[in-house]
Short mmCIF file of N, CA and C in Angstrom, two decimals:
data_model
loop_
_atom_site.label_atom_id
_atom_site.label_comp_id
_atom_site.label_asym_id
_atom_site.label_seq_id
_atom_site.Cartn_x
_atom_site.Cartn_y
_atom_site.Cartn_z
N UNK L 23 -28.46 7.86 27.45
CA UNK L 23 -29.07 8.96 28.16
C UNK L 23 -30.34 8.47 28.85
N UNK L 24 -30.31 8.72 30.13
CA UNK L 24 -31.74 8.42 30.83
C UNK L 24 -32.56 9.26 30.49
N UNK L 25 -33.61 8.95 30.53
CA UNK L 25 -35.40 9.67 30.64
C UNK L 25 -35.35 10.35 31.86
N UNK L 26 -36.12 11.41 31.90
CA UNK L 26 -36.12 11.98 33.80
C UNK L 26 -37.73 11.72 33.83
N UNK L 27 -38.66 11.44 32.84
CA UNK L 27 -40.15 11.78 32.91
C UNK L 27 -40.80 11.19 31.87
N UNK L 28 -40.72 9.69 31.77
CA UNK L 28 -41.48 9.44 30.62
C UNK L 28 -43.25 9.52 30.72
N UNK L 29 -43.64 9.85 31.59
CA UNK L 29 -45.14 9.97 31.39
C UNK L 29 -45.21 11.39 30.74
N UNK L 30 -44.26 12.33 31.00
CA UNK L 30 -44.72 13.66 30.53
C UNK L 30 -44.05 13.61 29.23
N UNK L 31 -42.71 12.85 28.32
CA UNK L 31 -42.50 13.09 27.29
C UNK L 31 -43.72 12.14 26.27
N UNK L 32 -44.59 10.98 26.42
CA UNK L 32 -45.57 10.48 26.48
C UNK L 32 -47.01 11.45 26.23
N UNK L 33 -47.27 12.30 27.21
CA UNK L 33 -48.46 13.36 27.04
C UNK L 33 -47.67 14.45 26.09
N UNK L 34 -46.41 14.64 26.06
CA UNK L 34 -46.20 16.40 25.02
C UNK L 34 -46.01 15.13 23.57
N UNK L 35 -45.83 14.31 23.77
CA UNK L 35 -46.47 13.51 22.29
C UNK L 35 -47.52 13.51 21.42
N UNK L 36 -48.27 13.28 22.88
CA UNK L 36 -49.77 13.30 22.01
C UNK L 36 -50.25 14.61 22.01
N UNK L 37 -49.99 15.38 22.71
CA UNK L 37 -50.71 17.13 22.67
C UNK L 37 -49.81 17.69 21.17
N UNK L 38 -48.32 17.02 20.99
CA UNK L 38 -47.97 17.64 19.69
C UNK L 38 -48.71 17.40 18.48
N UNK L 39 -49.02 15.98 18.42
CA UNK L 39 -49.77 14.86 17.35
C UNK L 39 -51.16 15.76 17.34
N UNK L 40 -51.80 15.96 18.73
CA UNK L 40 -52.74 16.35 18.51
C UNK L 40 -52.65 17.46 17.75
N UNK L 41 -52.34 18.39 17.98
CA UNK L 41 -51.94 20.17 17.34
C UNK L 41 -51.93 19.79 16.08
N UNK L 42 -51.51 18.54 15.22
CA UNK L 42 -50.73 18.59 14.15
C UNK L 42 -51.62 18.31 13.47
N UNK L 43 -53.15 17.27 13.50
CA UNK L 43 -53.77 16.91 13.78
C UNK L 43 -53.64 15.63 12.79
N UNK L 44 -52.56 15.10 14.03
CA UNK L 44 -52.68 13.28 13.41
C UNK L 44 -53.85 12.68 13.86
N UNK L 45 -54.28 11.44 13.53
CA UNK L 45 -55.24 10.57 13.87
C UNK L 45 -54.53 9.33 14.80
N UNK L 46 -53.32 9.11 15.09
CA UNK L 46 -52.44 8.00 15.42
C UNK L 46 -50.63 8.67 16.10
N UNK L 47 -50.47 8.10 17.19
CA UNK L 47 -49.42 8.62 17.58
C UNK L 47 -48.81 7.70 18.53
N UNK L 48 -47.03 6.94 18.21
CA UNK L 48 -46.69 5.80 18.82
C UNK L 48 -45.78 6.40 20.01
N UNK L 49 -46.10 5.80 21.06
CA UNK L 49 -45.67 6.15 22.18
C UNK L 49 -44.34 5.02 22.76
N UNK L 50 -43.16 5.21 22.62
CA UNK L 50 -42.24 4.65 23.21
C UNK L 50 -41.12 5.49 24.41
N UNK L 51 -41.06 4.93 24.99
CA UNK L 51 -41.21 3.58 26.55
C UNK L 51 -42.31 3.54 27.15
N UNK L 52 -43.22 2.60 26.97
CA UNK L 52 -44.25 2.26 27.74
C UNK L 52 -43.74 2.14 29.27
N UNK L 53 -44.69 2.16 30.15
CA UNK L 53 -44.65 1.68 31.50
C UNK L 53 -46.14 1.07 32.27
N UNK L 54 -46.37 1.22 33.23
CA UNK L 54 -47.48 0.85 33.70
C UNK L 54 -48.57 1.94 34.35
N UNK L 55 -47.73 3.25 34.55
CA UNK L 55 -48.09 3.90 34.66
C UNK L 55 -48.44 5.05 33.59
N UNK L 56 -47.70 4.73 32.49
CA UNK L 56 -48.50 5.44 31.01
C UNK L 56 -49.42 4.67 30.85
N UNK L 57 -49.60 3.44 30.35
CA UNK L 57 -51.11 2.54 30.33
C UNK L 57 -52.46 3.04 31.16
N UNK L 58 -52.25 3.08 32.61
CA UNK L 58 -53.08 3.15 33.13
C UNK L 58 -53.48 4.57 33.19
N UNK L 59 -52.49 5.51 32.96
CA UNK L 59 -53.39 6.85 32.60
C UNK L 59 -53.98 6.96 31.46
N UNK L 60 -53.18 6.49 30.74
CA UNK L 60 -53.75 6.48 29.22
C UNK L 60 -55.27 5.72 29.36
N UNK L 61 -55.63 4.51 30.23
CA UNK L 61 -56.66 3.99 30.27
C UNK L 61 -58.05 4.90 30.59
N UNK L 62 -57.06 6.18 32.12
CA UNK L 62 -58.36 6.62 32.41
C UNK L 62 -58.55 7.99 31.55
N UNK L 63 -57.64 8.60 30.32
CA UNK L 63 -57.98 9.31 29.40
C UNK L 63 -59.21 8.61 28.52
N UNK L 64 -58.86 7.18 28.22
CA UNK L 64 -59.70 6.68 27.08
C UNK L 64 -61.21 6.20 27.90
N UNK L 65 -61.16 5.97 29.06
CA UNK L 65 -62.83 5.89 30.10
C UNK L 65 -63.05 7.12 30.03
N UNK L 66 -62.60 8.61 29.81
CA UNK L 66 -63.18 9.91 30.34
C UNK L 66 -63.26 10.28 28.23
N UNK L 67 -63.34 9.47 27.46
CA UNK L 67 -63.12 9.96 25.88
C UNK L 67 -62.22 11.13 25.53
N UNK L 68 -60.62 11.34 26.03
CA UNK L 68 -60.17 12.06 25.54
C UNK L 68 -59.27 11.40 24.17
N UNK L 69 -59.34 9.83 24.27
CA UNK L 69 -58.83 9.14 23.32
C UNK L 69 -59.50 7.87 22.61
N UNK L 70 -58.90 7.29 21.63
CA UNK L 70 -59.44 6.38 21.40
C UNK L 70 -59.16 5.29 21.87
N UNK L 71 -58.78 4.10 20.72
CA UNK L 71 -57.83 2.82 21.38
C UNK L 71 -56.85 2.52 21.46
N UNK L 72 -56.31 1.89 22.42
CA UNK L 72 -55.29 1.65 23.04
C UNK L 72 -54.52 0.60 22.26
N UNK L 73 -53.19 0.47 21.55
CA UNK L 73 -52.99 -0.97 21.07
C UNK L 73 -51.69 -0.78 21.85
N UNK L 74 -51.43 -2.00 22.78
CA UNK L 74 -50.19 -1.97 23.40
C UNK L 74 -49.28 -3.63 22.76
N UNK L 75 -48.06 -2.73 22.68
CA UNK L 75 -46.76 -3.74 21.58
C UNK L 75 -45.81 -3.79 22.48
N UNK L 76 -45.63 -5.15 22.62
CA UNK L 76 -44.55 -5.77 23.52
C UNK L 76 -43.50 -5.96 22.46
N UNK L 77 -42.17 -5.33 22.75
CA UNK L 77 -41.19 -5.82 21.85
C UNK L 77 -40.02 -6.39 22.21
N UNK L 78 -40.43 -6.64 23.78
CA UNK L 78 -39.58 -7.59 24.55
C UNK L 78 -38.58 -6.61 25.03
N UNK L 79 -38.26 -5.05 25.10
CA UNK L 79 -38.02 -4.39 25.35
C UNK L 79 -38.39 -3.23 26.21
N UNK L 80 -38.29 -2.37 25.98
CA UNK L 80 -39.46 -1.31 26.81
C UNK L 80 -40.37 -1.03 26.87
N UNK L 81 -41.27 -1.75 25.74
CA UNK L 81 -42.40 -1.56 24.83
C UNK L 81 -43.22 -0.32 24.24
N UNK L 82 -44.20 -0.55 23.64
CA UNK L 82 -44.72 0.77 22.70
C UNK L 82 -46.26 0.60 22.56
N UNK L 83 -47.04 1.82 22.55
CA UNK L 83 -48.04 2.09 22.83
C UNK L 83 -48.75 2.90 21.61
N UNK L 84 -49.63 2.33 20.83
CA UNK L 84 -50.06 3.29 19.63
C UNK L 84 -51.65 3.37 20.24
N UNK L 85 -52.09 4.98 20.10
CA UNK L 85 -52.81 5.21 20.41
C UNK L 85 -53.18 5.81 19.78
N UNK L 86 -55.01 6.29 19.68
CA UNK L 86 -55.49 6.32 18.79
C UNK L 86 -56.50 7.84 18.82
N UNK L 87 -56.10 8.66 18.19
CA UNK L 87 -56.45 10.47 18.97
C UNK L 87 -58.26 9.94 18.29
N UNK L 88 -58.43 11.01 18.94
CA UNK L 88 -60.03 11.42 18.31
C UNK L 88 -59.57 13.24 18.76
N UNK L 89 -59.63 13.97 19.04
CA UNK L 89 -59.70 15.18 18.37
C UNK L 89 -59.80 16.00 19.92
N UNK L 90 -59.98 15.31 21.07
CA UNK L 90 -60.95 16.25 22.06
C UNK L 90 -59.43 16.98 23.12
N UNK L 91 -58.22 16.54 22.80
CA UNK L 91 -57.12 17.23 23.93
C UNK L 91 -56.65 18.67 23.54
N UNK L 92 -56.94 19.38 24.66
CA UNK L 92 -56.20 20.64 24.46
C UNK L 92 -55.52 20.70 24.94
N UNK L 93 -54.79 20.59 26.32
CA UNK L 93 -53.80 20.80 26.86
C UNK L 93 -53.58 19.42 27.93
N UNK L 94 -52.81 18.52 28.28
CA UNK L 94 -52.50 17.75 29.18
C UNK L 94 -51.08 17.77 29.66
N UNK L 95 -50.73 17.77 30.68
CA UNK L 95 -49.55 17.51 31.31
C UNK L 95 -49.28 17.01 32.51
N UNK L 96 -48.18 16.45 32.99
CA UNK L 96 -48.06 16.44 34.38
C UNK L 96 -47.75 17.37 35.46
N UNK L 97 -48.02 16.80 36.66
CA UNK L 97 -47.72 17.57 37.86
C UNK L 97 -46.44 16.79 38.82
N UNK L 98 -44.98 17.88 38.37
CA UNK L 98 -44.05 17.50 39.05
C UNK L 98 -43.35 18.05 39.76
N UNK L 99 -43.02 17.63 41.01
CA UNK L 99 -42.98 16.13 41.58
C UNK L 99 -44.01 15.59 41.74
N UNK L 100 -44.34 14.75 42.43
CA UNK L 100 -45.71 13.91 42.13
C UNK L 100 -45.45 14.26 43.79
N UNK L 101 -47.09 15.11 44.25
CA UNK L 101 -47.02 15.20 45.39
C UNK L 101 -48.10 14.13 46.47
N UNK L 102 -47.59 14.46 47.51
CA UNK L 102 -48.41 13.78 48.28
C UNK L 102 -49.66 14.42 49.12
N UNK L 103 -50.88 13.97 48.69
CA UNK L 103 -52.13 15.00 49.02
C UNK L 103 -53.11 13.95 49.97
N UNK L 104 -53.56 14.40 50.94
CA UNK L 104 -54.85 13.81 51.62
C UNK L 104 -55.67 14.04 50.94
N UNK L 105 -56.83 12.91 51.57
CA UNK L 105 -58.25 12.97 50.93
C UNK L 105 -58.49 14.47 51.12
N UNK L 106 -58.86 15.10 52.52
CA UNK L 106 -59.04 16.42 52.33
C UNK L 106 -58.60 17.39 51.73
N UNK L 107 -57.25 17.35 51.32
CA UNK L 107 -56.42 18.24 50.20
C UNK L 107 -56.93 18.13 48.72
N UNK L 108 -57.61 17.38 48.26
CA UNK L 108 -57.56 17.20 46.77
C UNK L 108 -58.22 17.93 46.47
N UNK L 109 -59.55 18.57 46.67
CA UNK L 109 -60.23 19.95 46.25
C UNK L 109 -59.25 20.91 46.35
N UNK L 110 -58.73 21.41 47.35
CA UNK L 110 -57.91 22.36 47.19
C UNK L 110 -56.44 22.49 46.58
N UNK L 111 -56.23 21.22 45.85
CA UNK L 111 -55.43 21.07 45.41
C UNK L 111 -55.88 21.51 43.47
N UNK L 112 -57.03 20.55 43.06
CA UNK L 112 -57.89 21.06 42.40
C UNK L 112 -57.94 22.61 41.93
N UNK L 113 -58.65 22.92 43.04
CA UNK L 113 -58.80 24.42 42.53
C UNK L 113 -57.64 25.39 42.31
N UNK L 114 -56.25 24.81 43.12
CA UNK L 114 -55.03 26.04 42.53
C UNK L 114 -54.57 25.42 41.65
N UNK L 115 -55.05 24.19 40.57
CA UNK L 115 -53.98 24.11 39.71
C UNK L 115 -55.04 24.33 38.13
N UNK L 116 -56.16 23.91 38.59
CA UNK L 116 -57.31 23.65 37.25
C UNK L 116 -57.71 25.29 37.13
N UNK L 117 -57.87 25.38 35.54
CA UNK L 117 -58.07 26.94 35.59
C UNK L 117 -59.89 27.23 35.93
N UNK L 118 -60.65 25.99 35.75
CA UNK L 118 -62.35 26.66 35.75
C UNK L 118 -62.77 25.53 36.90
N UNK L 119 -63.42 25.42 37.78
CA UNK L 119 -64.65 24.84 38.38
C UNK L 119 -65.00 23.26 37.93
N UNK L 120 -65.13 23.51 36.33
CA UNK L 120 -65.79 22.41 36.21
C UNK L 120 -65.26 22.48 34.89
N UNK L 121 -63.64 22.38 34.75
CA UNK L 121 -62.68 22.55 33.51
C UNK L 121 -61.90 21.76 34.27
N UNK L 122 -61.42 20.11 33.24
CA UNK L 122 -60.13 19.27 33.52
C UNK L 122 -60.53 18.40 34.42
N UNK L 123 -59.58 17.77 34.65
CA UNK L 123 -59.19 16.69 35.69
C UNK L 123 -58.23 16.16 36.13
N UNK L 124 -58.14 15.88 37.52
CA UNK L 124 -56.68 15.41 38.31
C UNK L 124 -56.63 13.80 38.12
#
């Protein structure tokens, strides 16, 4: 069976883990594009550290909660926005001003 969305089965991982309130939650199929979001969650402290496991396969990603996610998900399809669009893109999807991030 194919995946249709592994970055979003990836985030309802950790928002479950979080709820549950694990401290640790392993993320399999890595990609390059889970890493690097995952990177700019852990620069903005919604996580901790990152340990990434090559298993010569699809690889796996254990990451490390600290407590601060309430809700994360993706936005799909992945659209295409100009520089000038991204505020207003912003404001119809984020519920506060100065709540979240794209």
């Amino acid at each position: 069976m194919v995946k249709i969305s592994v970055l979003r089965d990836c985030l309802n991982g950790i928002v479950n883990a979080e709820k549950r309130g694990k401290r640790q939650v392993l993320v399999r199929p890595s990609s390059k594009v889970i890493i690097k979001f995952l990177q700019v969650m852990q620069k903005h402290g919604y996580i901790g550290d990152l340990e990434i496991v090559d298993d010569h396969r699809a690889g796996k990603v254990v990451v490390d909660l600290v407590g601060h996610i309430n809700k994360c998900g993706v936005i799909s399809p992945r659209f295409d926005v100009t520089i000038g669009g991204i505020e207003q893109l912003a404001s119809n999807i984020l519920p506060s001003r100065q709540f979240g991030h794209l």
